[in-house]
Structures are given as structure tokens and as C-alpha cells.
Short mmCIF file of C-alpha atoms in Angstrom, two decimals:
data_model
loop_
_atom_site.label_atom_id
_atom_site.label_comp_id
_atom_site.label_asym_id
_atom_site.label_seq_id
_atom_site.Cartn_x
_atom_site.Cartn_y
_atom_site.Cartn_z
CA MET A 414 -14.31 15.97 13.25
CA ASP A 415 -16.53 12.90 13.24
CA ASP A 416 -15.56 9.24 13.05
CA LEU A 417 -16.10 9.11 9.31
CA ASP A 418 -13.61 11.96 8.81
CA ILE A 419 -11.15 10.13 11.05
CA LEU A 420 -11.46 7.02 8.89
CA ILE A 421 -11.01 9.02 5.66
CA GLN A 422 -7.91 10.74 7.07
CA ARG A 423 -6.49 7.37 8.15
CA ILE A 424 -6.99 5.92 4.67
CA ALA A 425 -5.60 9.08 3.01
CA ARG A 426 -2.30 8.54 4.89
CA LEU A 427 -1.69 5.20 3.15
CA PRO A 428 0.99 5.15 0.43
CA GLY A 429 -0.29 6.09 -3.02
CA LEU A 430 -3.59 7.42 -1.67
CA GLY A 431 -4.79 10.94 -0.95
CA PRO A 432 -7.92 12.70 0.31
CA ARG A 433 -9.92 12.05 -2.88
CA SER A 434 -9.16 8.35 -3.20
CA ALA A 435 -9.68 7.94 0.55
CA GLN A 436 -13.19 9.40 0.19
CA ARG A 437 -13.92 7.09 -2.73
CA ILE A 438 -12.68 4.06 -0.81
CA SER A 439 -14.59 5.00 2.37
CA LEU A 440 -17.77 5.48 0.40
CA HIS A 441 -17.30 2.11 -1.29
CA LEU A 442 -16.80 0.48 2.12
CA LEU A 443 -19.86 2.21 3.60
CA LYS A 444 -22.04 1.14 0.68
CA LYS A 445 -20.97 -2.47 1.08
CA LYS A 446 -20.79 -2.66 4.84
CA GLU A 447 -21.28 -6.41 5.25
CA GLN A 448 -19.44 -7.56 2.11
CA GLU A 449 -16.42 -5.21 2.30
CA LEU A 450 -16.16 -3.01 5.38
CA VAL A 451 -16.62 -5.68 8.05
CA PRO A 452 -14.33 -8.29 6.37
CA LEU A 453 -11.59 -5.67 5.92
CA GLN A 454 -11.77 -4.68 9.56
CA LEU A 455 -11.66 -8.34 10.63
CA ALA A 456 -8.68 -9.03 8.34
CA LEU A 457 -6.82 -6.09 9.91
CA ALA A 458 -7.70 -7.20 13.43
CA GLN A 459 -6.52 -10.74 12.66
CA VAL A 460 -3.20 -9.52 11.25
CA ILE A 461 -2.67 -7.18 14.19
CA GLU A 462 -3.12 -10.08 16.57
CA ILE A 463 -0.85 -12.62 14.95
CA VAL A 464 1.67 -10.90 12.66
CA HIS A 465 5.33 -10.97 13.75
CA THR A 466 8.75 -11.05 12.10
CA CYS A 467 10.17 -14.44 11.23
CA PRO A 468 13.02 -15.01 13.74
CA LYS A 469 15.16 -16.49 10.96
CA CYS A 470 14.80 -14.30 7.85
CA GLY A 471 13.12 -11.18 9.24
CA ALA A 472 10.03 -11.38 6.98
CA PHE A 473 6.59 -10.48 8.30
CA THR A 474 4.58 -13.62 8.86
CA THR A 475 1.33 -14.79 10.37
CA GLU A 476 2.61 -18.34 10.89
CA LYS A 477 3.19 -19.59 14.44
CA ASP A 478 7.00 -19.30 14.46
CA LEU A 479 9.06 -19.35 11.24
CA CYS A 480 7.57 -17.93 8.02
CA THR A 481 6.23 -20.25 5.29
CA ILE A 482 9.40 -19.96 3.20
CA CYS A 483 11.78 -20.69 6.10
CA GLN A 484 9.55 -23.64 7.09
CA ASP A 485 9.43 -25.07 3.55
CA PHE A 486 11.86 -28.00 3.51
CA LYS A 487 11.56 -28.20 -0.29
CA ARG A 488 13.30 -24.86 -0.70
CA ASP A 489 17.00 -24.94 -1.38
CA LYS A 490 18.92 -23.91 1.76
CA ALA A 491 22.23 -23.52 -0.08
CA HIS A 492 21.11 -20.33 -1.81
CA LEU A 493 20.33 -17.30 0.29
CA CYS A 494 18.84 -14.22 -1.35
CA VAL A 495 19.37 -10.96 0.55
CA VAL A 496 16.70 -8.30 -0.10
CA GLU A 497 16.10 -4.85 1.28
CA ASP A 498 12.46 -5.30 2.01
CA MET A 499 9.46 -7.66 2.06
CA ALA A 500 8.23 -6.00 -1.19
CA ASP A 501 11.39 -7.21 -2.97
CA LEU A 502 10.79 -10.75 -1.67
CA TRP A 503 7.25 -10.63 -3.05
CA ALA A 504 8.49 -9.35 -6.42
CA ILE A 505 11.03 -12.20 -6.69
CA GLU A 506 8.41 -14.76 -5.63
CA ARG A 507 6.03 -13.40 -8.30
CA ALA A 508 8.75 -13.90 -10.92
CA HIS A 509 9.23 -17.57 -9.87
CA CYS A 510 12.97 -17.20 -10.48
CA PHE A 511 14.36 -18.35 -7.13
CA ARG A 512 13.73 -21.46 -5.04
CA GLY A 513 16.15 -20.77 -2.19
CA GLN A 514 15.67 -18.90 1.06
CA TYR A 515 15.59 -15.19 1.85
CA HIS A 516 17.07 -12.76 4.28
CA ILE A 517 15.44 -9.37 4.78
CA LEU A 518 17.89 -6.56 5.55
CA GLY A 519 15.21 -4.05 6.50
CA GLY A 520 16.89 -1.24 4.54
CA VAL A 521 20.12 -0.27 2.80
CA LEU A 522 23.08 1.73 4.06
CA SER A 523 22.48 5.43 3.55
CA ALA A 524 24.62 8.23 4.87
CA LEU A 525 21.92 10.73 3.91
CA ASP A 526 19.16 8.96 5.83
CA GLY A 527 21.53 8.07 8.67
CA VAL A 528 21.19 4.31 8.15
CA GLY A 529 24.38 2.58 9.36
CA PRO A 530 25.18 -1.15 9.57
CA GLU A 531 23.64 -1.37 13.09
CA GLU A 532 20.23 -0.33 11.74
CA LEU A 533 20.18 -3.29 9.34
CA HIS A 534 19.40 -6.95 10.03
CA LEU A 535 23.07 -7.79 9.30
CA ALA A 536 24.34 -9.72 12.34
CA PRO A 537 21.70 -12.46 11.83
CA LEU A 538 22.82 -12.72 8.17
CA ILE A 539 26.46 -13.32 9.18
CA MET A 540 25.24 -15.86 11.74
CA ARG A 541 23.19 -17.72 9.12
CA CYS A 542 26.23 -17.82 6.83
CA GLN A 543 28.27 -19.35 9.66
CA GLU A 544 25.69 -21.82 10.89
CA GLU A 545 23.76 -22.91 7.81
CA ALA A 546 25.21 -24.68 4.79
CA VAL A 547 24.97 -21.58 2.59
CA GLU A 548 26.90 -21.89 -0.68
CA GLU A 549 25.84 -18.69 -2.39
CA VAL A 550 24.55 -15.36 -1.15
CA ILE A 551 22.68 -13.43 -3.84
CA LEU A 552 22.58 -9.73 -2.99
CA ALA A 553 19.34 -8.75 -4.74
CA LEU A 554 19.63 -5.09 -3.80
CA GLY A 555 18.75 -2.04 -5.90
CA ALA A 556 21.13 -0.79 -8.59
CA THR A 557 21.32 2.51 -6.73
CA LEU A 558 24.13 4.25 -4.87
CA GLU A 559 22.81 2.97 -1.53
CA GLY A 560 22.32 -0.53 -2.94
CA GLN A 561 25.89 -0.60 -4.27
CA THR A 562 27.32 0.66 -0.97
CA THR A 563 25.41 -2.02 0.90
CA ILE A 564 26.59 -4.69 -1.56
CA HIS A 565 30.25 -3.73 -1.02
CA TYR A 566 29.80 -3.66 2.74
CA ILE A 567 28.17 -7.11 2.90
CA LYS A 568 30.70 -8.57 0.45
CA ALA A 569 33.49 -7.45 2.81
CA GLN A 570 31.71 -8.98 5.80
CA LEU A 571 31.30 -12.30 4.00
CA THR A 572 34.90 -12.54 2.73
CA PRO A 573 36.07 -14.72 5.69
CA PHE A 574 33.61 -17.49 4.71
CA SER A 575 34.06 -19.52 1.56
CA ILE A 576 30.71 -18.46 0.14
CA ARG A 577 30.02 -17.29 -3.40
CA VAL A 578 28.56 -13.77 -3.33
CA SER A 579 26.65 -12.55 -6.39
CA VAL A 580 24.52 -9.60 -7.48
CA LEU A 581 21.71 -9.35 -10.03
CA ALA A 582 22.81 -8.73 -13.62
CA ARG A 583 22.58 -5.17 -14.89
CA GLY A 584 21.47 -4.36 -18.43
CA MET A 585 18.44 -3.69 -20.59
CA PRO A 586 15.13 -4.54 -18.99
CA ILE A 587 13.17 -7.12 -20.99
CA GLY A 588 10.81 -5.29 -23.34
CA GLY A 589 13.02 -2.19 -23.10
CA GLU A 590 13.68 -0.03 -26.14
CA VAL A 591 17.14 1.41 -26.67
CA ASP A 592 15.96 4.99 -27.21
CA TYR A 593 14.11 4.97 -23.89
CA LEU A 594 17.03 3.69 -21.80
CA ASP A 595 18.76 6.09 -19.45
CA GLU A 596 22.49 6.73 -19.93
CA GLY A 597 23.53 4.70 -16.90
CA THR A 598 21.74 1.58 -18.12
CA LEU A 599 22.96 2.01 -21.72
CA ASN A 600 26.52 2.40 -20.47
CA THR A 601 26.28 -0.72 -18.32
CA ALA A 602 24.61 -2.70 -21.10
CA PHE A 603 27.41 -1.77 -23.51
CA GLN A 604 30.18 -2.61 -21.06
CA ALA A 605 28.60 -5.97 -20.18
CA ARG A 606 27.64 -6.84 -23.76
CA LEU A 607 27.30 -10.56 -24.46
CA ALA A 608 28.99 -12.37 -27.38
CA LEU A 609 26.49 -14.22 -29.54
CA GLU A 610 27.50 -17.83 -30.07
CA ASP A 611 27.25 -19.26 -33.58
CA MET B 357 -3.54 -18.71 2.04
CA ASP B 358 -2.46 -17.05 5.27
CA ASP B 359 -4.00 -14.09 7.05
CA LEU B 360 -1.58 -11.62 5.47
CA ASP B 361 -2.68 -12.76 1.99
CA ILE B 362 -6.30 -12.38 3.05
CA LEU B 363 -5.62 -8.80 4.12
CA ILE B 364 -3.78 -7.99 0.88
CA GLN B 365 -6.65 -9.42 -1.19
CA ARG B 366 -9.17 -7.41 0.83
CA ILE B 367 -7.23 -4.19 0.22
CA ALA B 368 -6.74 -5.04 -3.47
CA ARG B 369 -10.55 -5.11 -3.90
CA LEU B 370 -10.88 -1.44 -2.95
CA PRO B 371 -11.60 1.00 -5.79
CA GLY B 372 -8.50 2.31 -7.53
CA LEU B 373 -6.25 -0.30 -5.92
CA GLY B 374 -4.83 -3.57 -7.22
CA PRO B 375 -2.55 -6.38 -6.03
CA ARG B 376 0.63 -4.28 -6.19
CA SER B 377 -0.69 -1.25 -4.35
CA ALA B 378 -2.36 -3.57 -1.82
CA GLN B 379 1.00 -5.17 -1.09
CA ARG B 380 2.62 -1.76 -0.71
CA ILE B 381 -0.13 -0.57 1.62
CA SER B 382 -0.06 -3.78 3.70
CA LEU B 383 3.69 -3.54 4.08
CA HIS B 384 3.42 0.08 5.15
CA LEU B 385 0.80 -0.90 7.74
CA LEU B 386 2.91 -3.80 9.03
CA LYS B 387 6.00 -1.62 9.37
CA LYS B 388 4.06 0.94 11.38
CA LYS B 389 1.84 -1.34 13.40
CA GLU B 390 1.18 0.95 16.35
CA GLN B 391 1.09 4.26 14.45
CA GLU B 392 -0.91 3.17 11.38
CA LEU B 393 -2.27 -0.38 11.43
CA VAL B 394 -3.94 -0.33 14.84
CA PRO B 395 -5.50 3.17 14.43
CA LEU B 396 -6.88 2.23 10.99
CA GLN B 397 -8.44 -0.93 12.36
CA LEU B 398 -9.96 1.01 15.27
CA ALA B 399 -11.30 3.70 12.91
CA LEU B 400 -12.99 1.00 10.80
CA ALA B 401 -14.42 -0.74 13.88
CA GLN B 402 -15.77 2.58 15.16
CA VAL B 403 -17.42 3.42 11.83
CA ILE B 404 -18.90 -0.08 11.54
CA GLU B 405 -20.45 0.34 14.96
CA ILE B 406 -22.02 3.75 14.56
CA VAL B 407 -22.44 4.62 10.87
CA HIS B 408 -26.00 4.83 9.52
CA THR B 409 -27.90 6.79 6.90
CA CYS B 410 -29.35 10.14 7.92
CA PRO B 411 -33.13 9.58 8.09
CA LYS B 412 -33.67 12.99 6.47
CA CYS B 413 -31.23 13.37 3.57
CA GLY B 414 -29.92 9.83 3.13
CA ALA B 415 -26.23 10.69 3.72
CA PHE B 416 -23.96 8.35 5.65
CA THR B 417 -23.35 9.75 9.09
CA THR B 418 -21.78 8.82 12.40
CA GLU B 419 -23.90 11.33 14.34
CA LYS B 420 -26.56 10.05 16.73
CA ASP B 421 -29.60 10.74 14.52
CA LEU B 422 -29.53 13.38 11.74
CA CYS B 423 -26.25 14.10 9.93
CA THR B 424 -24.19 17.23 10.72
CA ILE B 425 -25.58 19.17 7.73
CA CYS B 426 -29.24 18.37 8.49
CA GLN B 427 -28.61 19.29 12.14
CA ASP B 428 -26.92 22.59 11.30
CA PHE B 429 -29.52 25.33 11.92
CA LYS B 430 -27.27 27.88 10.21
CA ARG B 431 -27.72 26.17 6.84
CA ASP B 432 -30.37 27.58 4.56
CA LYS B 433 -33.40 25.26 4.54
CA ALA B 434 -35.01 26.98 1.55
CA HIS B 435 -32.45 25.54 -0.88
CA LEU B 436 -32.30 21.80 -1.38
CA CYS B 437 -29.51 20.32 -3.50
CA VAL B 438 -30.25 16.86 -4.93
CA VAL B 439 -27.16 14.74 -5.60
CA GLU B 440 -26.64 11.22 -6.83
CA ASP B 441 -24.18 10.20 -4.21
CA MET B 442 -22.28 11.14 -1.04
CA ALA B 443 -19.18 11.77 -3.20
CA ASP B 444 -21.05 14.58 -5.02
CA LEU B 445 -22.05 16.10 -1.68
CA TRP B 446 -18.40 16.05 -0.59
CA ALA B 447 -17.30 17.65 -3.89
CA ILE B 448 -19.84 20.48 -3.49
CA GLU B 449 -18.86 20.97 0.15
CA ARG B 450 -15.19 21.19 -0.89
CA ALA B 451 -16.09 23.91 -3.41
CA HIS B 452 -17.85 25.98 -0.68
CA CYS B 453 -20.46 27.02 -3.22
CA PHE B 454 -23.65 25.99 -1.43
CA ARG B 455 -24.96 26.69 2.07
CA GLY B 456 -28.31 24.91 1.83
CA GLN B 457 -29.27 21.33 2.56
CA TYR B 458 -28.82 18.13 0.58
CA HIS B 459 -30.80 15.15 -0.55
CA ILE B 460 -28.98 11.99 -1.64
CA LEU B 461 -30.77 10.07 -4.40
CA GLY B 462 -28.54 7.01 -4.15
CA GLY B 463 -28.24 6.71 -7.94
CA VAL B 464 -29.71 7.93 -11.21
CA LEU B 465 -32.36 6.39 -13.44
CA SER B 466 -30.78 3.94 -15.84
CA ALA B 467 -32.62 1.57 -18.14
CA LEU B 468 -29.33 -0.23 -18.86
CA ASP B 469 -28.53 -0.90 -15.21
CA GLY B 470 -32.19 -1.54 -14.38
CA VAL B 471 -32.46 1.41 -11.98
CA GLY B 472 -36.07 2.62 -11.89
CA PRO B 473 -37.67 5.35 -9.72
CA GLU B 474 -38.38 2.82 -6.92
CA GLU B 475 -34.64 2.15 -6.49
CA LEU B 476 -33.96 5.82 -5.78
CA HIS B 477 -34.51 7.79 -2.57
CA LEU B 478 -37.26 9.76 -4.35
CA ALA B 479 -40.36 9.46 -2.14
CA PRO B 480 -38.56 11.11 0.82
CA LEU B 481 -37.55 13.97 -1.55
CA ILE B 482 -41.18 14.62 -2.53
CA MET B 483 -42.14 14.46 1.14
CA ARG B 484 -39.46 17.01 2.06
CA CYS B 485 -40.72 19.33 -0.70
CA GLN B 486 -44.23 19.05 0.73
CA GLU B 487 -43.35 19.39 4.39
CA GLU B 488 -40.37 21.73 4.51
CA ALA B 489 -40.30 25.35 3.33
CA VAL B 490 -38.24 24.51 0.24
CA GLU B 491 -38.11 27.34 -2.32
CA GLU B 492 -35.62 25.89 -4.78
CA VAL B 493 -34.51 22.38 -5.65
CA ILE B 494 -31.12 22.30 -7.37
CA LEU B 495 -30.68 19.09 -9.30
CA ALA B 496 -26.87 18.75 -9.16
CA LEU B 497 -26.81 15.58 -11.25
CA GLY B 498 -24.31 14.59 -13.91
CA ALA B 499 -24.53 16.02 -17.44
CA THR B 500 -24.94 12.47 -18.73
CA LEU B 501 -27.84 10.69 -20.39
CA GLU B 502 -28.85 9.10 -17.08
CA GLY B 503 -28.46 12.39 -15.23
CA GLN B 504 -30.66 14.18 -17.80
CA THR B 505 -33.34 11.47 -17.64
CA THR B 506 -33.38 11.70 -13.86
CA ILE B 507 -33.60 15.50 -14.01
CA HIS B 508 -36.66 15.35 -16.30
CA TYR B 509 -38.32 12.72 -14.12
CA ILE B 510 -37.82 14.69 -10.89
CA LYS B 511 -38.87 17.96 -12.56
CA ALA B 512 -42.18 16.29 -13.54
CA GLN B 513 -42.67 15.00 -10.00
CA LEU B 514 -42.12 18.45 -8.53
CA THR B 515 -44.40 20.34 -10.95
CA PRO B 516 -47.43 20.23 -8.57
CA PHE B 517 -45.52 22.26 -5.96
CA SER B 518 -44.60 25.89 -6.51
CA ILE B 519 -40.90 25.24 -6.18
CA ARG B 520 -38.18 26.56 -8.47
CA VAL B 521 -36.25 23.64 -9.98
CA SER B 522 -32.77 24.29 -11.39
CA VAL B 523 -29.83 22.39 -12.79
CA LEU B 524 -26.10 23.22 -12.81
CA ALA B 525 -24.92 25.41 -15.71
CA ARG B 526 -23.31 23.63 -18.66
CA GLY B 527 -20.35 25.11 -20.50
CA MET B 528 -16.58 25.33 -20.51
CA PRO B 529 -14.90 24.10 -17.34
CA ILE B 530 -12.80 26.78 -15.67
CA GLY B 531 -9.22 26.45 -16.89
CA GLY B 532 -10.47 24.62 -19.98
CA GLU B 533 -8.94 25.22 -23.39
CA VAL B 534 -11.17 25.37 -26.46
CA ASP B 535 -9.13 22.87 -28.48
CA TYR B 536 -9.40 20.26 -25.74
CA LEU B 537 -13.17 20.51 -25.33
CA ASP B 538 -15.33 17.65 -26.56
CA GLU B 539 -17.98 18.41 -29.18
CA GLY B 540 -20.91 18.13 -26.77
CA THR B 541 -19.46 20.72 -24.41
CA LEU B 542 -18.45 23.06 -27.25
CA ASN B 543 -21.93 22.82 -28.73
CA THR B 544 -23.56 23.58 -25.38
CA ALA B 545 -21.14 26.42 -24.67
CA PHE B 546 -21.93 28.00 -28.06
CA GLN B 547 -25.69 27.65 -27.66
CA ALA B 548 -25.60 29.08 -24.14
CA ARG B 549 -23.10 31.84 -24.95
CA LEU B 550 -23.26 34.89 -22.71
CA ALA B 551 -23.49 38.48 -23.99
CA LEU B 552 -20.70 40.65 -22.62
CA GLU B 553 -22.06 43.84 -21.09
CA ASP B 554 -20.31 47.15 -21.89
#
């Protein structure tokens, strides 16, 4: 196997890609060696050298110490949003719906996958709640069995502190059509129906 | 913009990817730094250092001089398959339907995109037909307007030599259903219909 095959196999292992798309991508990179291949390799090398997890929130960062969000004094420190993963943080940042700080759990409790409380970034969360002036913890976890379990577990851990704990609303997604909703969502949306004011 | 954003943007530029998949891929790489990120960066660095085009067929290769196929003395030198691109070569190799050698054109003639004969790897093809004991040139180009134009142009160039020139058969794709075929294919398949022997 030559070095080109090694590269294609490496790319094919990436999420969402396979052998065909890896060949297409490799070919694209080879055709544009100076404009695409070299800059990509340099960007990877740079990230390898300086990426680390933010000692406060657990997010990946290429800043010197704390990540940009933890460093940003304009962000509201009273609201702490707990997410499973960096991808969730990015999704919330894209939506521009939250100006507080984050805490990355690094997973959710899952008996099936053998993820217990020790595997999660939980102790630092409790510590932040004790030490920082946190007024509300928003548990922005998935509306899945594992997400719910994790929500109940964290809620119990936070009970000793006088902190408001909230979860994201459940209901119809915006743009959703009733006949396409699954039964679970329809059920929740009915139970949590909102009275229209006059 | 930090280095992580630069990496995500670089990945998002790759064919078939976008900002979302680039984020997912970057996150995957960051989570598996030693197993995925570092090996990918090394594979890219290695390819950058040693990749070049085979001086004979025009394929990308990481071999010292000629590519593996041109070097392979077991491959039939009498049959030369002309393809537009490395991706076509890979597709034919995957199908295990050809044991001869290849010639990469690097494109097809296209008045719209301003690709004339000078832009293609054509002179080396004529030279190979003169110098090597080529008996048949298979023009494995697309059944598109540009592919057809290129086929006619190359056929004219090769007329002086006593070499058989062929193109890939046109007709129904295997597994194809009649009611899903486009009119062009149906037309061709009717015109080129095959008599069933008893």
C-alpha cells in the first residue's frame, strides 16, 4: 500500500465519509497542492501543536489558557449552560440564543455504553456552582433517555445549592408540520400546550 | 479567528463537505488526537513531500519514478485506456475489468470551459502510440457532449497509426429499470439492441 492509499484510508475513516468520498477529496487536494493540500496540512499541524481543553469549561481551544468564551468578560457569568459536547456548544452559538458561559460534560450517562458519573466532567461543574456566582444552570442536553437520566442526576447533585436548574423546552420544532411529528413529540406538545392570550 | 476555525474552514472547502460536516470532522479529530489527528497530518505531510505525476501516464503517484501500474510488467501494454481523470482510473480498477495500461488526459475538450487540445495531456498520448506497441486505445470518456467531442478529436489524431480505437458500450446500466431510464439512454439502447441467439 503506498502513501496515497494511506492518506485515502485516513480520510475515509472520518465521520460521514467513506472510500469514495475520500478518493474524491484526495484527488481534489492533489490537484490543488499549493492552494489546498499544503494549507490543510499546516492547519492540522498548528492545531495539533496548540489545541488543549479549557481548564474551566472543558471546551477544546487553541487559546493560551482559557477558551475565548471563558475569557470573554462581556459574557454573563450568572448563566451556565451545560452541554454534552463541543458540537452542541457550536450549535447554540450559531443560534445566538445564549450569552452566558458553558460547561462541557463530555458525554451523557449511559448504562448501555458503560458511561457512569465518573466518566463525565461533573466534579468541575459542581465546583463552578460552588465557587462562581452562578444563578441558573441550563441543562441543554438531548431529549433522549440518556439525556433525561443525566438531567435528573445533575439536578440531584445541584439541589444543595440555591441555583435555578432548567432544561430546554420540548415541543414542535419551528417549521415542523403536525403530520410529520413523531408520537413522542406530539404527545409532549399537547401536554405542554400554551394558552393564547387575547 | 483562531486556529481551530481556520482548520474547520479548510475542511469545509473540501468537495462534498460544508461547515457542519467540517465541524463534526474537526471535533472527531480533536477527540482522537493521537489515533486520528496526528496520523492524518502525517499522511498529508508524507504525500505533499513525495507525490508527483507519473511521467508516462500522468497519474498521481507516490512511487519514485513511474506509477505502480506503469511499472507493473504483468499488465498488458498492448491495451491503453484513456481516461479523463484519476477518479476514472480508480473506478475502472475497482471494477477489475481492465488489465492494460492507462493514460490520464487531465480533462475533456470543452468550448464552454475554454479547454482546448493544448490543455490536455494529448501529445504524450500520441507519442506513446508511436513508441509503444499499442494495439488498441480504449477511450473510456464520459457519454457527455464534451466526452464525445474529445473522442472524435482523439480518434482523428490516431488515424495515421494502425491502432484500433474503441469507446465504452452505451446502453442500460446493469440493475437499471426501463421506466427510470432517461430518453437518451433508452434511445441508444434501442438503436444498439442485441439479437438474442437461439
